[in-house]
Short mmCIF file of C-alpha atoms in Angstrom, two decimals:
data_model
loop_
_atom_site.label_atom_id
_atom_site.label_comp_id
_atom_site.label_asym_id
_atom_site.label_seq_id
_atom_site.Cartn_x
_atom_site.Cartn_y
_atom_site.Cartn_z
CA MET A 1 -0.16 -0.11 0.16
CA ASP A 2 1.24 3.57 -1.03
CA PRO A 3 1.68 5.15 2.26
CA PHE A 4 0.38 8.30 0.99
CA ASP A 5 -2.70 6.86 0.80
CA ILE A 6 -3.11 6.49 4.61
CA PRO A 7 -4.40 9.33 6.42
CA ILE A 8 -3.62 10.09 9.83
CA GLU A 9 -5.52 12.82 11.80
CA PRO A 10 -3.31 15.85 13.07
CA ILE A 11 -3.01 16.25 16.70
CA ARG A 12 -3.85 19.18 18.62
CA PRO A 13 -1.54 19.65 21.27
CA PRO A 14 -3.01 18.73 24.83
CA HIS A 15 -1.88 21.83 26.26
CA ILE A 16 0.72 24.28 25.28
CA GLU A 17 1.99 26.37 28.53
CA ILE A 18 1.62 30.25 28.02
CA ASP A 19 4.54 32.01 29.10
CA PRO A 20 3.55 35.73 30.03
CA SER A 21 7.25 36.80 29.26
CA LEU A 22 6.96 35.90 25.51
CA ARG A 23 5.91 38.34 22.73
CA THR A 24 2.52 36.75 20.57
CA ILE A 25 2.39 37.37 16.99
CA THR A 26 0.60 40.19 15.26
CA ARG A 27 -2.61 39.21 13.69
CA GLY A 28 -4.30 40.78 10.85
CA VAL A 29 -1.22 41.31 8.77
CA ASP A 30 0.87 39.41 6.36
CA SER A 31 2.21 36.22 7.82
CA ARG A 32 5.67 37.47 7.25
CA ALA A 33 5.02 40.72 9.02
CA ALA A 34 3.44 38.74 12.22
CA ILE A 35 6.73 37.73 13.97
CA ASP A 36 8.54 40.94 14.28
CA ALA A 37 12.06 39.62 15.21
CA ALA A 38 15.36 38.81 13.21
CA VAL A 39 16.52 35.52 12.35
CA PRO A 40 18.97 34.58 14.95
CA GLU A 41 22.19 33.32 14.31
CA VAL A 42 22.21 29.46 12.73
CA ARG A 43 24.53 27.04 11.52
CA ALA A 44 23.61 23.90 9.05
CA THR A 45 25.13 20.83 8.93
CA THR A 46 25.08 17.89 6.69
CA ASP A 47 27.21 14.61 5.63
CA VAL A 48 30.61 15.18 4.83
CA HIS A 49 29.99 13.78 1.27
CA LEU A 50 27.47 16.43 0.54
CA ASN A 51 29.78 19.52 1.09
CA ASN A 52 30.10 19.86 -2.54
CA PHE A 53 26.14 19.30 -2.90
CA GLU A 54 25.19 22.33 -5.53
CA LYS A 55 22.47 23.95 -3.46
CA SER A 56 21.89 26.68 -6.18
CA THR A 57 19.85 24.07 -7.85
CA VAL A 58 17.76 23.14 -5.00
CA THR A 59 13.86 23.64 -5.91
CA HIS A 60 12.18 22.85 -2.62
CA VAL A 61 12.66 22.31 0.84
CA VAL A 62 10.75 20.25 3.18
CA ILE A 63 10.95 20.84 6.87
CA GLN A 64 10.08 18.43 9.32
CA VAL A 65 9.12 19.61 12.81
CA THR A 66 7.18 18.53 15.89
CA ILE A 67 4.82 20.59 17.82
CA SER A 68 7.17 20.94 20.72
CA ARG A 69 10.14 21.40 18.43
CA GLN A 70 8.58 24.52 17.45
CA VAL A 71 7.74 25.64 21.35
CA GLN A 72 11.27 25.53 21.74
CA ILE A 73 12.22 27.29 18.95
CA PHE A 74 9.77 29.94 18.83
CA LYS A 75 10.51 30.34 22.95
CA TYR A 76 14.41 30.94 22.14
CA ILE A 77 13.37 33.56 19.84
CA GLY A 78 10.93 35.31 22.31
CA TYR A 79 7.37 34.39 21.11
CA GLN A 80 4.60 32.03 22.16
CA TYR A 81 3.60 29.34 19.69
CA ASP A 82 0.32 29.34 18.64
CA TRP A 83 -0.60 25.89 16.96
CA ALA A 84 -4.00 27.46 15.65
CA VAL A 85 -2.28 29.95 13.48
CA PRO A 86 0.54 27.96 11.58
CA SER A 87 1.78 30.41 9.01
CA PRO A 88 3.71 32.82 10.71
CA PHE A 89 5.64 30.14 12.29
CA TRP A 90 6.26 28.12 9.05
CA ASP A 91 7.47 31.56 7.32
CA PHE A 92 10.04 32.09 9.75
CA LEU A 93 11.18 28.44 10.02
CA GLY A 94 11.45 28.85 6.34
CA ARG A 95 13.58 32.23 6.79
CA ILE A 96 15.75 30.41 9.65
CA ALA A 97 16.27 27.55 6.92
CA SER A 98 17.09 30.09 4.25
CA LYS A 99 19.98 31.70 6.39
CA ALA A 100 21.26 28.53 7.35
CA ILE A 101 21.46 26.85 4.20
CA PHE A 102 21.32 29.46 1.73
CA ASP A 103 23.13 32.25 3.35
CA ASP A 104 19.78 34.47 2.90
CA GLN A 105 20.32 33.81 -1.12
CA VAL A 106 17.01 31.94 -1.71
CA ASP A 107 13.60 32.90 -0.48
CA LEU A 108 11.79 30.29 0.92
CA ARG A 109 7.96 30.47 0.43
CA GLU A 110 5.20 27.65 1.80
CA LEU A 111 4.07 25.43 -0.98
CA ASN A 112 1.70 22.71 1.12
CA PHE A 113 2.14 20.80 4.40
CA VAL A 114 1.59 17.14 5.58
CA ALA A 115 0.42 16.69 9.20
CA ILE A 116 1.01 13.49 10.98
CA GLY A 117 0.15 13.34 14.62
CA ARG A 118 2.21 15.88 16.32
CA ARG A 119 4.91 16.24 13.45
CA GLU A 120 4.27 18.39 10.25
CA PHE A 121 5.89 18.27 6.96
CA VAL A 122 6.14 21.59 5.52
CA ALA A 123 7.30 22.12 2.06
CA TYR A 124 8.70 25.37 0.76
CA THR A 125 9.17 26.64 -3.11
CA THR A 126 12.75 28.33 -3.48
CA SER A 127 13.01 31.67 -5.46
CA THR A 128 14.69 29.90 -8.47
CA TRP A 129 11.73 27.59 -8.80
CA ARG A 130 8.97 30.31 -8.58
CA ALA A 131 11.32 32.45 -11.27
CA ALA A 132 11.20 29.32 -13.62
CA ALA A 133 7.21 28.75 -13.22
CA ASN A 134 6.72 32.56 -13.79
CA ALA A 135 8.11 32.27 -17.02
CA GLN A 136 6.75 28.58 -17.68
CA LYS A 137 3.22 30.57 -17.15
CA ALA A 138 4.12 33.28 -19.45
CA ALA A 139 5.11 30.85 -22.16
CA GLY A 140 1.52 29.14 -21.61
CA LEU A 141 2.78 25.58 -20.92
CA ALA A 142 1.35 23.56 -18.47
CA GLY A 143 2.10 20.98 -15.59
CA LEU A 144 6.04 20.76 -15.06
CA GLU A 145 6.83 21.11 -18.82
CA GLY A 146 9.61 23.44 -19.35
CA LEU A 147 10.64 23.52 -15.76
CA PRO A 148 13.66 22.55 -14.05
CA PRO A 149 14.40 19.03 -12.68
CA LEU A 150 12.87 18.62 -9.05
CA ASN A 151 15.65 18.70 -6.71
CA VAL A 152 14.72 18.57 -3.15
CA ILE A 153 16.24 18.67 0.22
CA GLU A 154 14.62 17.58 3.76
CA VAL A 155 15.78 19.89 6.99
CA ASN A 156 15.26 19.00 10.55
CA PHE A 157 16.01 21.36 13.61
CA LYS A 158 17.84 20.34 16.73
CA LYS A 159 16.40 21.63 20.06
CA PRO A 160 17.81 25.00 20.67
CA GLN A 161 20.39 25.77 23.11
CA PRO A 162 21.04 28.76 25.20
CA GLY A 163 23.61 31.42 23.94
CA GLN A 164 24.41 28.86 20.76
CA PRO A 165 22.95 29.27 17.11
CA ILE A 166 20.08 27.47 16.05
CA GLU A 167 21.29 24.21 14.31
CA VAL A 168 19.60 22.56 11.34
CA THR A 169 20.30 19.58 9.64
CA TRP A 170 19.60 18.98 5.94
CA ALA A 171 20.27 16.17 3.23
CA PRO A 172 18.79 14.97 -0.02
CA ALA A 173 15.03 14.37 -0.04
CA ARG A 174 14.03 10.74 -0.13
CA ALA A 175 11.92 9.84 -3.23
CA LEU A 176 8.86 9.63 -1.25
CA PHE A 177 8.68 13.38 -0.65
CA THR A 178 9.89 14.08 -4.04
CA ALA A 179 6.92 12.34 -5.61
CA LYS A 180 4.68 14.28 -3.10
CA ILE A 181 5.94 17.63 -4.23
CA ARG A 182 5.97 16.64 -7.80
CA GLU A 183 1.96 15.83 -6.99
CA TRP A 184 1.57 19.28 -5.12
CA ASN A 185 2.99 21.06 -8.24
CA GLU A 186 0.88 19.25 -10.52
CA ARG A 187 -2.50 19.66 -9.22
CA ALA A 188 -4.05 22.48 -8.15
CA GLY A 189 -6.15 22.45 -4.71
CA LYS A 190 -8.05 24.83 -2.40
CA PRO A 191 -6.35 25.76 1.14
CA LEU A 192 -7.66 23.47 3.70
CA ASP A 193 -8.29 24.16 7.78
CA HIS A 194 -5.25 23.34 9.72
CA GLN A 195 -7.52 22.04 12.47
CA ASN A 196 -10.00 20.04 9.96
CA PRO A 197 -7.78 19.14 7.28
CA ASP A 198 -10.58 17.37 5.27
CA LYS A 199 -12.73 20.40 5.30
CA PRO A 200 -12.00 23.26 2.68
CA GLN A 201 -11.77 26.46 3.40
CA ALA A 202 -11.74 28.79 0.20
CA ASP A 203 -11.66 31.78 2.00
CA LYS A 204 -8.56 31.01 3.97
CA THR A 205 -5.03 32.07 2.32
CA GLY A 206 -1.89 29.89 2.66
CA PRO A 207 -0.58 26.72 1.90
CA ASP A 208 -2.93 23.33 1.34
CA VAL A 209 -3.54 21.21 4.45
CA GLU A 210 -3.34 17.66 3.67
CA GLU A 211 -3.35 14.62 6.15
CA THR A 212 -0.95 11.91 4.69
CA ALA A 213 1.43 9.64 5.82
CA LEU A 214 5.11 10.74 5.48
CA PRO A 215 7.85 9.05 7.24
CA SER A 216 9.99 10.58 10.10
CA SER A 217 13.69 10.50 9.24
CA GLY A 218 13.82 10.70 13.11
CA GLY A 219 16.15 13.90 12.86
CA GLU A 220 15.33 15.77 15.99
CA ALA A 221 17.22 15.10 18.86
#
């Protein structure tokens, strides 16, 4: 059985402790402006044999992160994490990954996500891919015709340590991830509600929400 055919219900955290010393996101603004904080110092690590990997050809990034890790990351940054309003936090995670892996030379934007229990897999497009997609659209081409080959990487966040840079690890994505990215790029879908992923919300902006089984790499530590 294809694991993508196995629906797994996203689980709302039973309790996220509210820390009154932390800031809360600004509501009613674009998600990229909702967290008014500088991206912290970061460090990216990968296997030695990938040191010469050509990152300029990356088209998509998949961040896999648990709810508890997001709570830790945003506490480190000075913000209270809110599971019910995911987009500002996903956007900021993308900015952290961009700084760590691409030295802020690549703008990551959310494409879609899969929630499995309390773990979220958030897919992003790179600015390189979006430029190619815009050119393809202008040329009147459909599907993935005329676009560069998919080159997807997976990213995990380690537990933040006081006084230390946030550390991320990355590696080329497994075939299962790349296949899902291909599917998401080939189809058009309405955004779905984060809390009820099988209920379309046509008036809600942001990435699609889909409940699908994706394997964890076990990267969080």
